[in-house]
């Protein structure tokens, strides 16, 4: 097993996998790490769907265009979940407030599901397995995905995670410098941030033009903003409403 330092600092997204299966012991460790995730109130406002059925993975791939979904050994769908607590509250005749219809409830579920996913990423990477987080699983076709996964009201897909035995070891992608990430006591001045971000933008341009595998002329800032522009066409609020989430305050 890798050290904590190596696991966290050498992590990279890997999109190509061997046909070899993850062992039961490895999978149990990943699941136990997910189970022990810290959550708000210890409410554990998340659930995970472990998808191994080839036909189901193929249909999810067709919806998203993300090849690693159909080629990975396990695709984990991390969901915000208020259905579980609603179920037992009704059984105990405890009135359930409409927490899922508040902005904080939406954030609460998303944070818990994201923390659970990072637990899975860390556990899997420590075992030498390959992982790739797939946010597009949330946005590509949310209503169809919810139907495929039989998600009840009060549950929505936050992010997906492909896990498998690695078939490649891509170059480690540069991340923002600490000056742009860690702020001391108060948020840093724009001048400090801009200097750090400009240097990082240049570093990403160099990385993209020299990395092993496919090379591009992409910088960081323009490339990310283009993703934001594409995301302006998503209709997530409609999808959230169909799952019982409708933030009013």
PDB file of C-alpha atoms in Angstrom:
ATOM      1  CA  UNK A   1       0.000   0.000   0.000  1.00  0.00           C
ATOM      2  CA  UNK A   2       1.244   3.481  -0.858  1.00  0.00           C
ATOM      3  CA  UNK A   3       2.084   6.025   1.829  1.00  0.00           C
ATOM      4  CA  UNK A   4      -0.368   8.822   2.600  1.00  0.00           C
ATOM      5  CA  UNK A   5       2.051  11.330   1.043  1.00  0.00           C
ATOM      6  CA  UNK A   6       2.451   9.374  -2.182  1.00  0.00           C
ATOM      7  CA  UNK A   7      -1.285   8.639  -2.376  1.00  0.00           C
ATOM      8  CA  UNK A   8      -2.289  12.281  -2.110  1.00  0.00           C
ATOM      9  CA  UNK A   9       0.536  14.027  -3.957  1.00  0.00           C
ATOM     10  CA  UNK A  10       0.956  11.557  -6.840  1.00  0.00           C
ATOM     11  CA  UNK A  11      -2.761  11.171  -7.578  1.00  0.00           C
ATOM     12  CA  UNK A  12      -3.735  11.665 -11.189  1.00  0.00           C
ATOM     13  CA  UNK A  13      -6.813  10.983 -13.305  1.00  0.00           C
ATOM     14  CA  UNK A  14      -6.388   7.736 -15.242  1.00  0.00           C
ATOM     15  CA  UNK A  15      -8.800   6.899 -18.057  1.00  0.00           C
ATOM     16  CA  UNK A  16      -7.466   3.621 -19.456  1.00  0.00           C
ATOM     17  CA  UNK A  17      -7.828   0.350 -17.549  1.00  0.00           C
ATOM     18  CA  UNK A  18      -6.789  -3.276 -17.787  1.00  0.00           C
ATOM     19  CA  UNK A  19      -9.451  -5.960 -17.995  1.00  0.00           C
ATOM     20  CA  UNK A  20      -8.252  -7.283 -14.638  1.00  0.00           C
ATOM     21  CA  UNK A  21     -10.873  -7.106 -11.898  1.00  0.00           C
ATOM     22  CA  UNK A  22     -10.500  -5.289  -8.602  1.00  0.00           C
ATOM     23  CA  UNK A  23     -10.243  -7.861  -5.801  1.00  0.00           C
ATOM     24  CA  UNK A  24     -12.959  -8.288  -3.193  1.00  0.00           C
ATOM     25  CA  UNK A  25     -10.552  -7.180  -0.453  1.00  0.00           C
ATOM     26  CA  UNK A  26      -9.659  -4.019  -2.368  1.00  0.00           C
ATOM     27  CA  UNK A  27     -13.295  -3.227  -3.003  1.00  0.00           C
ATOM     28  CA  UNK A  28     -14.211  -3.798   0.632  1.00  0.00           C
ATOM     29  CA  UNK A  29     -11.481  -1.381   1.742  1.00  0.00           C
ATOM     30  CA  UNK A  30     -12.788   1.280  -0.649  1.00  0.00           C
ATOM     31  CA  UNK A  31     -16.363   0.746   0.561  1.00  0.00           C
ATOM     32  CA  UNK A  32     -15.313   0.903   4.221  1.00  0.00           C
ATOM     33  CA  UNK A  33     -13.457   4.165   3.539  1.00  0.00           C
ATOM     34  CA  UNK A  34     -16.617   5.563   1.929  1.00  0.00           C
ATOM     35  CA  UNK A  35     -18.692   4.389   4.888  1.00  0.00           C
ATOM     36  CA  UNK A  36     -16.383   6.186   7.344  1.00  0.00           C
ATOM     37  CA  UNK A  37     -16.597   9.546   5.524  1.00  0.00           C
ATOM     38  CA  UNK A  38     -17.135  12.611   7.766  1.00  0.00           C
ATOM     39  CA  UNK A  39     -20.548  14.178   7.140  1.00  0.00           C
ATOM     40  CA  UNK A  40     -22.624  17.089   8.406  1.00  0.00           C
ATOM     41  CA  UNK A  41     -24.437  16.229  11.659  1.00  0.00           C
ATOM     42  CA  UNK A  42     -23.341  12.598  11.087  1.00  0.00           C
ATOM     43  CA  UNK A  43     -26.462  12.645   8.902  1.00  0.00           C
ATOM     44  CA  UNK A  44     -24.615  10.748   6.137  1.00  0.00           C
ATOM     45  CA  UNK A  45     -26.628  12.527   3.460  1.00  0.00           C
ATOM     46  CA  UNK A  46     -25.233  10.460   0.600  1.00  0.00           C
ATOM     47  CA  UNK A  47     -25.493   7.071  -1.080  1.00  0.00           C
ATOM     48  CA  UNK A  48     -23.292   5.307  -3.622  1.00  0.00           C
ATOM     49  CA  UNK A  49     -24.435   3.070  -6.465  1.00  0.00           C
ATOM     50  CA  UNK A  50     -21.793   0.524  -7.486  1.00  0.00           C
ATOM     51  CA  UNK A  51     -22.299  -0.128 -11.201  1.00  0.00           C
ATOM     52  CA  UNK A  52     -20.711  -3.209 -12.729  1.00  0.00           C
ATOM     53  CA  UNK A  53     -23.380  -4.365 -15.187  1.00  0.00           C
ATOM     54  CA  UNK A  54     -21.823  -3.985 -18.680  1.00  0.00           C
ATOM     55  CA  UNK A  55     -25.123  -3.066 -20.328  1.00  0.00           C
ATOM     56  CA  UNK A  56     -25.857  -0.361 -17.766  1.00  0.00           C
ATOM     57  CA  UNK A  57     -22.340   1.038 -18.062  1.00  0.00           C
ATOM     58  CA  UNK A  58     -22.718   1.072 -21.833  1.00  0.00           C
ATOM     59  CA  UNK A  59     -25.972   3.030 -21.598  1.00  0.00           C
ATOM     60  CA  UNK A  60     -24.346   5.546 -19.248  1.00  0.00           C
ATOM     61  CA  UNK A  61     -21.456   5.857 -21.682  1.00  0.00           C
ATOM     62  CA  UNK A  62     -23.884   6.540 -24.518  1.00  0.00           C
ATOM     63  CA  UNK A  63     -25.470   9.331 -22.467  1.00  0.00           C
ATOM     64  CA  UNK A  64     -22.186  10.949 -21.441  1.00  0.00           C
ATOM     65  CA  UNK A  65     -19.630  10.057 -24.105  1.00  0.00           C
ATOM     66  CA  UNK A  66     -17.171   9.256 -21.298  1.00  0.00           C
ATOM     67  CA  UNK A  67     -15.443   6.055 -22.464  1.00  0.00           C
ATOM     68  CA  UNK A  68     -13.942   5.281 -19.060  1.00  0.00           C
ATOM     69  CA  UNK A  69     -17.435   4.572 -17.706  1.00  0.00           C
ATOM     70  CA  UNK A  70     -17.807   1.482 -19.894  1.00  0.00           C
ATOM     71  CA  UNK A  71     -14.181   0.317 -19.645  1.00  0.00           C
ATOM     72  CA  UNK A  72     -13.614   0.645 -15.879  1.00  0.00           C
ATOM     73  CA  UNK A  73     -14.214  -2.305 -13.571  1.00  0.00           C
ATOM     74  CA  UNK A  74     -16.481  -0.393 -11.180  1.00  0.00           C
ATOM     75  CA  UNK A  75     -18.302   2.866 -11.821  1.00  0.00           C
ATOM     76  CA  UNK A  76     -19.485   4.473  -8.583  1.00  0.00           C
ATOM     77  CA  UNK A  77     -22.316   7.003  -8.686  1.00  0.00           C
ATOM     78  CA  UNK A  78     -22.128   9.317  -5.658  1.00  0.00           C
ATOM     79  CA  UNK A  79     -25.511  10.771  -4.789  1.00  0.00           C
ATOM     80  CA  UNK A  80     -26.883  13.329  -2.367  1.00  0.00           C
ATOM     81  CA  UNK A  81     -29.558  11.440  -0.445  1.00  0.00           C
ATOM     82  CA  UNK A  82     -32.411  12.682   1.744  1.00  0.00           C
ATOM     83  CA  UNK A  83     -34.605   9.704   0.861  1.00  0.00           C
ATOM     84  CA  UNK A  84     -33.081   7.467   3.552  1.00  0.00           C
ATOM     85  CA  UNK A  85     -33.747   9.837   6.441  1.00  0.00           C
ATOM     86  CA  UNK A  86     -37.223  10.614   5.084  1.00  0.00           C
ATOM     87  CA  UNK A  87     -37.994   6.894   5.003  1.00  0.00           C
ATOM     88  CA  UNK A  88     -37.156   6.218   8.636  1.00  0.00           C
ATOM     89  CA  UNK A  89     -38.625   9.536   9.795  1.00  0.00           C
ATOM     90  CA  UNK A  90     -41.966   8.482   8.315  1.00  0.00           C
ATOM     91  CA  UNK A  91     -41.654   5.070   9.973  1.00  0.00           C
ATOM     92  CA  UNK A  92     -41.099   6.779  13.353  1.00  0.00           C
ATOM     93  CA  UNK A  93     -43.838   9.373  12.713  1.00  0.00           C
ATOM     94  CA  UNK A  94     -41.246  12.173  12.846  1.00  0.00           C
ATOM     95  CA  UNK A  95     -42.189  15.167  10.711  1.00  0.00           C
ATOM     96  CA  UNK A  96     -39.576  15.687   8.002  1.00  0.00           C
ATOM     97  CA  UNK A  97     -38.889  19.332   7.061  1.00  0.00           C
ATOM     98  CA  UNK A  98     -38.350  20.268   3.400  1.00  0.00           C
ATOM     99  CA  UNK A  99     -34.573  20.544   3.841  1.00  0.00           C
ATOM    100  CA  UNK A 100     -34.192  19.407   0.222  1.00  0.00           C
ATOM    101  CA  UNK A 101     -36.009  22.574  -0.855  1.00  0.00           C
ATOM    102  CA  UNK A 102     -33.393  24.883   0.636  1.00  0.00           C
ATOM    103  CA  UNK A 103     -30.065  25.978  -0.803  1.00  0.00           C
ATOM    104  CA  UNK A 104     -28.326  24.716   2.315  1.00  0.00           C
ATOM    105  CA  UNK A 105     -29.908  21.281   1.891  1.00  0.00           C
ATOM    106  CA  UNK A 106     -28.693  21.146  -1.697  1.00  0.00           C
ATOM    107  CA  UNK A 107     -25.189  22.098  -0.598  1.00  0.00           C
ATOM    108  CA  UNK A 108     -25.335  19.690   2.351  1.00  0.00           C
ATOM    109  CA  UNK A 109     -25.988  16.698   0.125  1.00  0.00           C
ATOM    110  CA  UNK A 110     -23.413  17.761  -2.471  1.00  0.00           C
ATOM    111  CA  UNK A 111     -20.698  18.241   0.165  1.00  0.00           C
ATOM    112  CA  UNK A 112     -21.361  14.879   1.812  1.00  0.00           C
ATOM    113  CA  UNK A 113     -21.351  13.035  -1.523  1.00  0.00           C
ATOM    114  CA  UNK A 114     -18.152  14.814  -2.588  1.00  0.00           C
ATOM    115  CA  UNK A 115     -16.404  13.960   0.668  1.00  0.00           C
ATOM    116  CA  UNK A 116     -17.430  10.328   0.199  1.00  0.00           C
ATOM    117  CA  UNK A 117     -16.008  10.341  -3.317  1.00  0.00           C
ATOM    118  CA  UNK A 118     -12.694  11.709  -2.089  1.00  0.00           C
ATOM    119  CA  UNK A 119     -12.582   8.938   0.517  1.00  0.00           C
ATOM    120  CA  UNK A 120     -12.997   6.447  -2.327  1.00  0.00           C
ATOM    121  CA  UNK A 121     -10.353   8.152  -4.484  1.00  0.00           C
ATOM    122  CA  UNK A 122      -7.831   8.142  -1.634  1.00  0.00           C
ATOM    123  CA  UNK A 123      -8.499   4.513  -0.710  1.00  0.00           C
ATOM    124  CA  UNK A 124      -8.331   3.311  -4.313  1.00  0.00           C
ATOM    125  CA  UNK A 125      -5.171   5.266  -5.126  1.00  0.00           C
ATOM    126  CA  UNK A 126      -3.451   3.968  -1.990  1.00  0.00           C
ATOM    127  CA  UNK A 127      -3.980   0.455  -3.410  1.00  0.00           C
ATOM    128  CA  UNK A 128      -2.374   1.402  -6.717  1.00  0.00           C
ATOM    129  CA  UNK A 129      -5.706   1.462  -8.548  1.00  0.00           C
ATOM    130  CA  UNK A 130      -6.700   3.999 -11.202  1.00  0.00           C
ATOM    131  CA  UNK A 131      -9.491   6.517 -10.683  1.00  0.00           C
ATOM    132  CA  UNK A 132     -11.191   9.217 -12.713  1.00  0.00           C
ATOM    133  CA  UNK A 133     -13.847  11.555 -11.319  1.00  0.00           C
ATOM    134  CA  UNK A 134     -16.574  12.246 -13.897  1.00  0.00           C
ATOM    135  CA  UNK A 135     -18.647  15.332 -13.163  1.00  0.00           C
ATOM    136  CA  UNK A 136     -20.254  15.115 -16.604  1.00  0.00           C
ATOM    137  CA  UNK A 137     -22.233  12.129 -15.325  1.00  0.00           C
ATOM    138  CA  UNK A 138     -24.241  14.723 -13.388  1.00  0.00           C
ATOM    139  CA  UNK A 139     -24.899  17.170 -16.198  1.00  0.00           C
ATOM    140  CA  UNK A 140     -24.999  15.249 -19.491  1.00  0.00           C
ATOM    141  CA  UNK A 141     -28.485  13.746 -19.189  1.00  0.00           C
ATOM    142  CA  UNK A 142     -29.609  13.994 -15.560  1.00  0.00           C
ATOM    143  CA  UNK A 143     -33.236  12.905 -16.015  1.00  0.00           C
ATOM    144  CA  UNK A 144     -32.301   9.852 -18.094  1.00  0.00           C
ATOM    145  CA  UNK A 145     -29.516   8.923 -15.687  1.00  0.00           C
ATOM    146  CA  UNK A 146     -31.844   9.200 -12.691  1.00  0.00           C
ATOM    147  CA  UNK A 147     -34.298   6.906 -14.448  1.00  0.00           C
ATOM    148  CA  UNK A 148     -31.581   4.374 -15.335  1.00  0.00           C
ATOM    149  CA  UNK A 149     -30.381   4.265 -11.728  1.00  0.00           C
ATOM    150  CA  UNK A 150     -33.929   4.227 -10.315  1.00  0.00           C
ATOM    151  CA  UNK A 151     -33.218   7.249  -8.105  1.00  0.00           C
ATOM    152  CA  UNK A 152     -36.173   8.064  -5.818  1.00  0.00           C
ATOM    153  CA  UNK A 153     -37.250  11.574  -4.895  1.00  0.00           C
ATOM    154  CA  UNK A 154     -34.736  13.172  -2.569  1.00  0.00           C
ATOM    155  CA  UNK A 155     -31.737  11.643  -4.358  1.00  0.00           C
ATOM    156  CA  UNK A 156     -29.619  13.224  -7.097  1.00  0.00           C
ATOM    157  CA  UNK A 157     -26.361  12.265  -8.735  1.00  0.00           C
ATOM    158  CA  UNK A 158     -23.499  14.549  -7.709  1.00  0.00           C
ATOM    159  CA  UNK A 159     -20.534  12.912  -9.430  1.00  0.00           C
ATOM    160  CA  UNK A 160     -19.300   9.618 -10.829  1.00  0.00           C
ATOM    161  CA  UNK A 161     -16.035   7.781 -10.195  1.00  0.00           C
ATOM    162  CA  UNK A 162     -14.439   5.237 -12.527  1.00  0.00           C
ATOM    163  CA  UNK A 163     -12.131   2.730 -10.805  1.00  0.00           C
ATOM    164  CA  UNK A 164      -9.976   0.054 -12.364  1.00  0.00           C
ATOM    165  CA  UNK A 165      -6.517  -1.441 -12.698  1.00  0.00           C
ATOM    166  CA  UNK A 166      -4.378   1.176 -14.481  1.00  0.00           C
ATOM    167  CA  UNK A 167      -3.288   0.633 -18.083  1.00  0.00           C
ATOM    168  CA  UNK A 168      -1.417   3.942 -18.301  1.00  0.00           C
ATOM    169  CA  UNK A 169       0.447   6.412 -16.121  1.00  0.00           C
ATOM    170  CA  UNK A 170      -0.136   9.894 -17.555  1.00  0.00           C
ATOM    171  CA  UNK A 171       2.079  12.823 -16.649  1.00  0.00           C
ATOM    172  CA  UNK A 172       1.220  14.471 -13.347  1.00  0.00           C
ATOM    173  CA  UNK A 173      -0.786  17.576 -14.217  1.00  0.00           C
ATOM    174  CA  UNK A 174       0.391  20.824 -12.566  1.00  0.00           C
ATOM    175  CA  UNK A 175      -1.944  22.362 -10.003  1.00  0.00           C
ATOM    176  CA  UNK A 176      -2.278  25.984  -8.917  1.00  0.00           C
ATOM    177  CA  UNK A 177       0.603  27.227  -6.731  1.00  0.00           C
ATOM    178  CA  UNK A 178       0.004  27.422  -3.006  1.00  0.00           C
ATOM    179  CA  UNK A 179      -0.161  31.235  -3.205  1.00  0.00           C
ATOM    180  CA  UNK A 180      -3.362  30.907  -5.239  1.00  0.00           C
ATOM    181  CA  UNK A 181      -4.877  28.195  -3.055  1.00  0.00           C
ATOM    182  CA  UNK A 182      -3.924  28.862   0.559  1.00  0.00           C
ATOM    183  CA  UNK A 183      -4.853  32.291   1.924  1.00  0.00           C
ATOM    184  CA  UNK A 184      -3.417  33.487   5.232  1.00  0.00           C
ATOM    185  CA  UNK A 185      -6.058  34.710   7.686  1.00  0.00           C
ATOM    186  CA  UNK A 186      -7.909  36.724   5.035  1.00  0.00           C
ATOM    187  CA  UNK A 187      -8.426  36.404   1.278  1.00  0.00           C
ATOM    188  CA  UNK A 188      -5.309  37.443  -0.655  1.00  0.00           C
ATOM    189  CA  UNK A 189      -5.125  40.730  -2.632  1.00  0.00           C
ATOM    190  CA  UNK A 190      -5.932  40.508  -6.334  1.00  0.00           C
ATOM    191  CA  UNK A 191      -2.384  41.563  -7.237  1.00  0.00           C
ATOM    192  CA  UNK A 192      -0.946  38.568  -5.368  1.00  0.00           C
ATOM    193  CA  UNK A 193      -3.469  36.201  -6.924  1.00  0.00           C
ATOM    194  CA  UNK A 194      -3.006  37.503 -10.452  1.00  0.00           C
ATOM    195  CA  UNK A 195       0.762  37.068 -10.296  1.00  0.00           C
ATOM    196  CA  UNK A 196       0.397  33.459  -9.134  1.00  0.00           C
ATOM    197  CA  UNK A 197      -2.385  32.663 -11.621  1.00  0.00           C
ATOM    198  CA  UNK A 198      -0.503  34.153 -14.566  1.00  0.00           C
ATOM    199  CA  UNK A 199       2.511  31.996 -13.779  1.00  0.00           C
ATOM    200  CA  UNK A 200       0.235  28.959 -13.492  1.00  0.00           C
ATOM    201  CA  UNK A 201      -1.516  29.727 -16.769  1.00  0.00           C
ATOM    202  CA  UNK A 202       1.882  29.758 -18.488  1.00  0.00           C
ATOM    203  CA  UNK A 203       2.882  26.522 -16.761  1.00  0.00           C
ATOM    204  CA  UNK A 204      -0.260  24.767 -18.005  1.00  0.00           C
ATOM    205  CA  UNK A 205       0.427  25.978 -21.548  1.00  0.00           C
ATOM    206  CA  UNK A 206       3.919  24.465 -21.375  1.00  0.00           C
ATOM    207  CA  UNK A 207       2.567  21.233 -19.896  1.00  0.00           C
ATOM    208  CA  UNK A 208      -0.103  20.823 -22.592  1.00  0.00           C
ATOM    209  CA  UNK A 209       2.386  21.426 -25.400  1.00  0.00           C
ATOM    210  CA  UNK A 210       5.046  19.008 -24.079  1.00  0.00           C
ATOM    211  CA  UNK A 211       3.208  16.257 -22.167  1.00  0.00           C
ATOM    212  CA  UNK A 212       3.368  12.625 -23.264  1.00  0.00           C
ATOM    213  CA  UNK A 213       0.374  11.493 -25.309  1.00  0.00           C
ATOM    214  CA  UNK A 214      -1.848  14.025 -27.060  1.00  0.00           C
ATOM    215  CA  UNK A 215      -0.513  17.578 -26.987  1.00  0.00           C
ATOM    216  CA  UNK A 216      -2.496  20.798 -27.323  1.00  0.00           C
ATOM    217  CA  UNK A 217      -1.974  24.563 -27.295  1.00  0.00           C
ATOM    218  CA  UNK A 218      -4.525  25.048 -24.488  1.00  0.00           C
ATOM    219  CA  UNK A 219      -3.792  27.477 -21.694  1.00  0.00           C
ATOM    220  CA  UNK A 220      -5.611  27.205 -18.367  1.00  0.00           C
ATOM    221  CA  UNK A 221      -7.815  30.302 -18.060  1.00  0.00           C
ATOM    222  CA  UNK A 222      -9.370  30.373 -21.541  1.00  0.00           C
ATOM    223  CA  UNK A 223      -9.844  26.618 -21.549  1.00  0.00           C
ATOM    224  CA  UNK A 224     -11.670  26.577 -18.204  1.00  0.00           C
ATOM    225  CA  UNK A 225     -13.835  29.564 -19.129  1.00  0.00           C
ATOM    226  CA  UNK A 226     -14.880  27.676 -22.272  1.00  0.00           C
ATOM    227  CA  UNK A 227     -16.155  24.877 -20.033  1.00  0.00           C
ATOM    228  CA  UNK A 228     -18.146  27.442 -18.060  1.00  0.00           C
ATOM    229  CA  UNK A 229     -19.642  28.765 -21.291  1.00  0.00           C
ATOM    230  CA  UNK A 230     -20.739  25.260 -22.236  1.00  0.00           C
ATOM    231  CA  UNK A 231     -22.193  24.746 -18.761  1.00  0.00           C
ATOM    232  CA  UNK A 232     -24.462  27.758 -19.256  1.00  0.00           C
ATOM    233  CA  UNK A 233     -26.567  25.472 -21.468  1.00  0.00           C
ATOM    234  CA  UNK A 234     -27.161  22.906 -18.720  1.00  0.00           C
ATOM    235  CA  UNK A 235     -30.624  22.767 -17.172  1.00  0.00           C
ATOM    236  CA  UNK A 236     -29.711  21.346 -13.782  1.00  0.00           C
ATOM    237  CA  UNK A 237     -32.446  23.176 -11.898  1.00  0.00           C
ATOM    238  CA  UNK A 238     -35.117  21.340 -13.904  1.00  0.00           C
ATOM    239  CA  UNK A 239     -33.397  18.032 -13.204  1.00  0.00           C
ATOM    240  CA  UNK A 240     -33.087  18.821  -9.497  1.00  0.00           C
ATOM    241  CA  UNK A 241     -36.759  19.726  -9.308  1.00  0.00           C
ATOM    242  CA  UNK A 242     -37.696  16.420 -10.894  1.00  0.00           C
ATOM    243  CA  UNK A 243     -35.832  14.711  -8.042  1.00  0.00           C
ATOM    244  CA  UNK A 244     -37.592  16.730  -5.352  1.00  0.00           C
ATOM    245  CA  UNK A 245     -34.956  19.436  -4.864  1.00  0.00           C
ATOM    246  CA  UNK A 246     -36.274  22.968  -5.361  1.00  0.00           C
ATOM    247  CA  UNK A 247     -34.302  25.528  -3.340  1.00  0.00           C
ATOM    248  CA  UNK A 248     -36.549  28.347  -2.167  1.00  0.00           C
ATOM    249  CA  UNK A 249     -34.175  29.967   0.327  1.00  0.00           C
TER     250      UNK A 249
END
